[in-house]
């Protein structure tokens, strides 16, 4: 069910950062955005035994990219579809450890740059970093929330790079 990029109907949550992201993608003629149902998102949480940060959960429900096919969306970045989102443990090999994630099994990679020169992941463990976003390669925290990440992605993308 692919359609043009658009805003969620008024009865569905659509934070300002998601509206900005959808507008950004629409300006680039990127239309591969889908809405996922609650069962699909709950399945992701159950698979990794975690609770998604609310803003990341809302993104998955209302503005997620489609299945990544290796193509870039903008500035050589690929935002992954729900089917591709994986934990750091699954995505990174032993040569790419992350020192920031307190629980790499509960930190989910959701986008990458230039066919994985680096990637971004959201912390979903229950500790003090819950909801923060990191860049992997080299590792550093780049945003205190997914919403803040999206806002900076649109306005100052290079500040999110390693």
mmCIF file of C-alpha atoms in Angstrom:
data_model
loop_
_atom_site.group_PDB
_atom_site.id
_atom_site.type_symbol
_atom_site.label_atom_id
_atom_site.label_comp_id
_atom_site.label_asym_id
_atom_site.label_seq_id
_atom_site.Cartn_x
_atom_site.Cartn_y
_atom_site.Cartn_z
ATOM 1 C CA UNK A 1 0.000 0.000 0.000
ATOM 2 C CA UNK A 2 2.424 2.657 -1.171
ATOM 3 C CA UNK A 3 1.170 6.119 -1.791
ATOM 4 C CA UNK A 4 2.329 9.684 -1.944
ATOM 5 C CA UNK A 5 3.992 11.197 1.064
ATOM 6 C CA UNK A 6 1.356 12.850 3.171
ATOM 7 C CA UNK A 7 0.427 13.827 6.653
ATOM 8 C CA UNK A 8 -1.447 11.528 8.976
ATOM 9 C CA UNK A 9 -5.176 12.244 9.233
ATOM 10 C CA UNK A 10 -6.098 14.632 12.012
ATOM 11 C CA UNK A 11 -7.251 11.814 14.305
ATOM 12 C CA UNK A 12 -3.805 10.179 14.275
ATOM 13 C CA UNK A 13 -0.792 11.548 16.139
ATOM 14 C CA UNK A 14 1.641 13.387 13.912
ATOM 15 C CA UNK A 15 4.248 15.341 15.875
ATOM 16 C CA UNK A 16 5.807 18.402 14.303
ATOM 17 C CA UNK A 17 9.058 16.552 13.635
ATOM 18 C CA UNK A 18 7.255 13.899 11.577
ATOM 19 C CA UNK A 19 5.361 16.547 9.615
ATOM 20 C CA UNK A 20 8.710 18.201 8.882
ATOM 21 C CA UNK A 21 10.259 14.884 7.818
ATOM 22 C CA UNK A 22 7.352 14.044 5.516
ATOM 23 C CA UNK A 23 7.488 17.541 4.006
ATOM 24 C CA UNK A 24 11.248 17.169 3.519
ATOM 25 C CA UNK A 25 10.793 13.861 1.727
ATOM 26 C CA UNK A 26 7.882 15.197 -0.346
ATOM 27 C CA UNK A 27 10.074 18.093 -1.541
ATOM 28 C CA UNK A 28 12.546 15.463 -2.746
ATOM 29 C CA UNK A 29 9.759 13.513 -4.469
ATOM 30 C CA UNK A 30 10.297 10.564 -2.126
ATOM 31 C CA UNK A 31 7.003 8.716 -1.872
ATOM 32 C CA UNK A 32 7.961 5.326 -0.436
ATOM 33 C CA UNK A 33 6.407 5.834 2.975
ATOM 34 C CA UNK A 34 4.020 3.435 4.656
ATOM 35 C CA UNK A 35 1.990 3.336 7.826
ATOM 36 C CA UNK A 36 2.333 0.195 9.887
ATOM 37 C CA UNK A 37 -0.338 -1.228 12.121
ATOM 38 C CA UNK A 38 -0.094 -1.583 15.859
ATOM 39 C CA UNK A 39 0.377 -5.389 15.578
ATOM 40 C CA UNK A 40 3.455 -4.977 13.358
ATOM 41 C CA UNK A 41 5.081 -2.454 15.704
ATOM 42 C CA UNK A 42 4.146 -4.514 18.782
ATOM 43 C CA UNK A 43 5.739 -7.527 17.079
ATOM 44 C CA UNK A 44 9.021 -5.609 16.752
ATOM 45 C CA UNK A 45 8.883 -4.753 20.459
ATOM 46 C CA UNK A 46 8.133 -8.349 21.403
ATOM 47 C CA UNK A 47 10.892 -9.720 19.160
ATOM 48 C CA UNK A 48 13.516 -7.598 20.941
ATOM 49 C CA UNK A 49 11.789 -7.620 24.346
ATOM 50 C CA UNK A 50 11.733 -3.816 24.608
ATOM 51 C CA UNK A 51 9.515 -0.753 24.648
ATOM 52 C CA UNK A 52 10.105 1.659 21.800
ATOM 53 C CA UNK A 53 10.487 5.347 22.640
ATOM 54 C CA UNK A 54 7.119 7.003 21.958
ATOM 55 C CA UNK A 55 8.381 9.290 19.180
ATOM 56 C CA UNK A 56 10.122 6.417 17.351
ATOM 57 C CA UNK A 57 7.009 4.263 17.753
ATOM 58 C CA UNK A 58 4.878 7.063 16.266
ATOM 59 C CA UNK A 59 7.312 7.323 13.340
ATOM 60 C CA UNK A 60 6.957 3.582 12.642
ATOM 61 C CA UNK A 61 3.180 3.780 12.839
ATOM 62 C CA UNK A 62 2.717 6.862 10.655
ATOM 63 C CA UNK A 63 5.749 7.769 8.541
ATOM 64 C CA UNK A 64 8.126 4.827 8.136
ATOM 65 C CA UNK A 65 10.135 4.335 4.990
ATOM 66 C CA UNK A 66 9.328 1.252 2.975
ATOM 67 C CA UNK A 67 11.606 -1.773 2.778
ATOM 68 C CA UNK A 68 15.094 -0.512 1.987
ATOM 69 C CA UNK A 69 16.173 -1.705 -1.433
ATOM 70 C CA UNK A 70 19.684 -0.303 -1.293
ATOM 71 C CA UNK A 71 18.687 3.058 -2.715
ATOM 72 C CA UNK A 72 19.315 6.346 -1.018
ATOM 73 C CA UNK A 73 16.542 8.768 -0.176
ATOM 74 C CA UNK A 74 18.430 12.021 0.270
ATOM 75 C CA UNK A 75 22.061 12.997 0.707
ATOM 76 C CA UNK A 76 23.064 9.334 0.349
ATOM 77 C CA UNK A 77 21.020 8.243 3.382
ATOM 78 C CA UNK A 78 18.713 5.240 3.499
ATOM 79 C CA UNK A 79 15.987 5.108 6.130
ATOM 80 C CA UNK A 80 15.104 1.470 6.671
ATOM 81 C CA UNK A 81 11.717 -0.128 6.451
ATOM 82 C CA UNK A 82 10.286 -1.883 9.483
ATOM 83 C CA UNK A 83 11.340 -5.206 7.980
ATOM 84 C CA UNK A 84 15.004 -4.204 8.009
ATOM 85 C CA UNK A 85 15.298 -2.548 11.417
ATOM 86 C CA UNK A 86 17.612 -4.696 13.527
ATOM 87 C CA UNK A 87 19.525 -4.607 16.772
ATOM 88 C CA UNK A 88 23.159 -3.553 16.827
ATOM 89 C CA UNK A 89 24.070 -7.130 17.748
ATOM 90 C CA UNK A 90 22.416 -8.445 14.581
ATOM 91 C CA UNK A 91 23.563 -5.662 12.282
ATOM 92 C CA UNK A 92 27.162 -5.163 13.357
ATOM 93 C CA UNK A 93 29.880 -7.770 13.277
ATOM 94 C CA UNK A 94 32.510 -8.235 15.975
ATOM 95 C CA UNK A 95 34.710 -5.648 14.283
ATOM 96 C CA UNK A 96 32.093 -2.934 14.779
ATOM 97 C CA UNK A 97 31.405 -2.897 18.514
ATOM 98 C CA UNK A 98 29.586 0.015 20.010
ATOM 99 C CA UNK A 99 30.755 1.398 23.298
ATOM 100 C CA UNK A 100 27.706 3.593 23.890
ATOM 101 C CA UNK A 101 24.868 1.101 23.888
ATOM 102 C CA UNK A 102 24.367 -0.284 27.365
ATOM 103 C CA UNK A 103 22.325 -3.085 25.802
ATOM 104 C CA UNK A 104 23.172 -3.536 22.085
ATOM 105 C CA UNK A 105 20.399 -6.153 21.821
ATOM 106 C CA UNK A 106 17.905 -3.377 22.591
ATOM 107 C CA UNK A 107 19.427 -0.633 20.464
ATOM 108 C CA UNK A 108 17.880 -0.601 16.996
ATOM 109 C CA UNK A 109 19.567 0.501 13.768
ATOM 110 C CA UNK A 110 17.061 2.374 11.580
ATOM 111 C CA UNK A 111 19.066 4.190 8.870
ATOM 112 C CA UNK A 112 22.482 4.265 7.238
ATOM 113 C CA UNK A 113 24.640 6.569 5.154
ATOM 114 C CA UNK A 114 26.250 5.692 1.820
ATOM 115 C CA UNK A 115 25.716 1.930 1.894
ATOM 116 C CA UNK A 116 26.703 1.663 5.553
ATOM 117 C CA UNK A 117 29.672 3.988 5.936
ATOM 118 C CA UNK A 118 27.896 4.686 9.209
ATOM 119 C CA UNK A 119 24.438 4.185 10.630
ATOM 120 C CA UNK A 120 22.036 5.591 13.203
ATOM 121 C CA UNK A 121 20.430 3.646 16.023
ATOM 122 C CA UNK A 122 17.890 4.435 18.729
ATOM 123 C CA UNK A 123 18.399 3.195 22.282
ATOM 124 C CA UNK A 124 15.395 1.201 23.466
ATOM 125 C CA UNK A 125 16.726 -0.251 26.709
ATOM 126 C CA UNK A 126 15.133 0.843 29.976
ATOM 127 C CA UNK A 127 18.161 2.783 31.208
ATOM 128 C CA UNK A 128 18.951 6.511 31.249
ATOM 129 C CA UNK A 129 19.713 6.571 27.506
ATOM 130 C CA UNK A 130 16.250 5.322 26.488
ATOM 131 C CA UNK A 131 15.201 7.224 23.384
ATOM 132 C CA UNK A 132 18.595 8.729 22.565
ATOM 133 C CA UNK A 133 19.995 8.332 19.047
ATOM 134 C CA UNK A 134 23.595 7.418 18.282
ATOM 135 C CA UNK A 135 25.689 7.333 15.162
ATOM 136 C CA UNK A 136 27.686 4.142 14.740
ATOM 137 C CA UNK A 137 31.079 4.420 13.087
ATOM 138 C CA UNK A 138 32.643 5.991 15.199
ATOM 139 C CA UNK A 139 30.096 6.008 17.968
ATOM 140 C CA UNK A 140 28.671 9.104 19.590
ATOM 141 C CA UNK A 141 25.322 10.312 20.813
ATOM 142 C CA UNK A 142 23.826 12.722 18.291
ATOM 143 C CA UNK A 143 20.367 13.446 19.732
ATOM 144 C CA UNK A 144 18.567 13.090 23.032
ATOM 145 C CA UNK A 145 15.408 11.841 21.286
ATOM 146 C CA UNK A 146 14.237 10.573 17.925
ATOM 147 C CA UNK A 147 12.229 13.787 17.451
ATOM 148 C CA UNK A 148 15.364 15.865 18.052
ATOM 149 C CA UNK A 149 17.234 13.633 15.595
ATOM 150 C CA UNK A 150 14.595 14.248 12.915
ATOM 151 C CA UNK A 151 14.650 18.010 13.481
ATOM 152 C CA UNK A 152 18.444 18.103 13.160
ATOM 153 C CA UNK A 153 18.316 15.736 10.177
ATOM 154 C CA UNK A 154 16.255 18.322 8.334
ATOM 155 C CA UNK A 155 18.032 21.472 9.502
ATOM 156 C CA UNK A 156 21.634 20.453 10.203
ATOM 157 C CA UNK A 157 22.177 16.932 8.908
ATOM 158 C CA UNK A 158 25.962 17.117 8.972
ATOM 159 C CA UNK A 159 25.895 17.556 12.757
ATOM 160 C CA UNK A 160 24.593 13.961 12.930
ATOM 161 C CA UNK A 161 27.612 12.536 11.123
ATOM 162 C CA UNK A 162 30.547 10.902 12.949
#
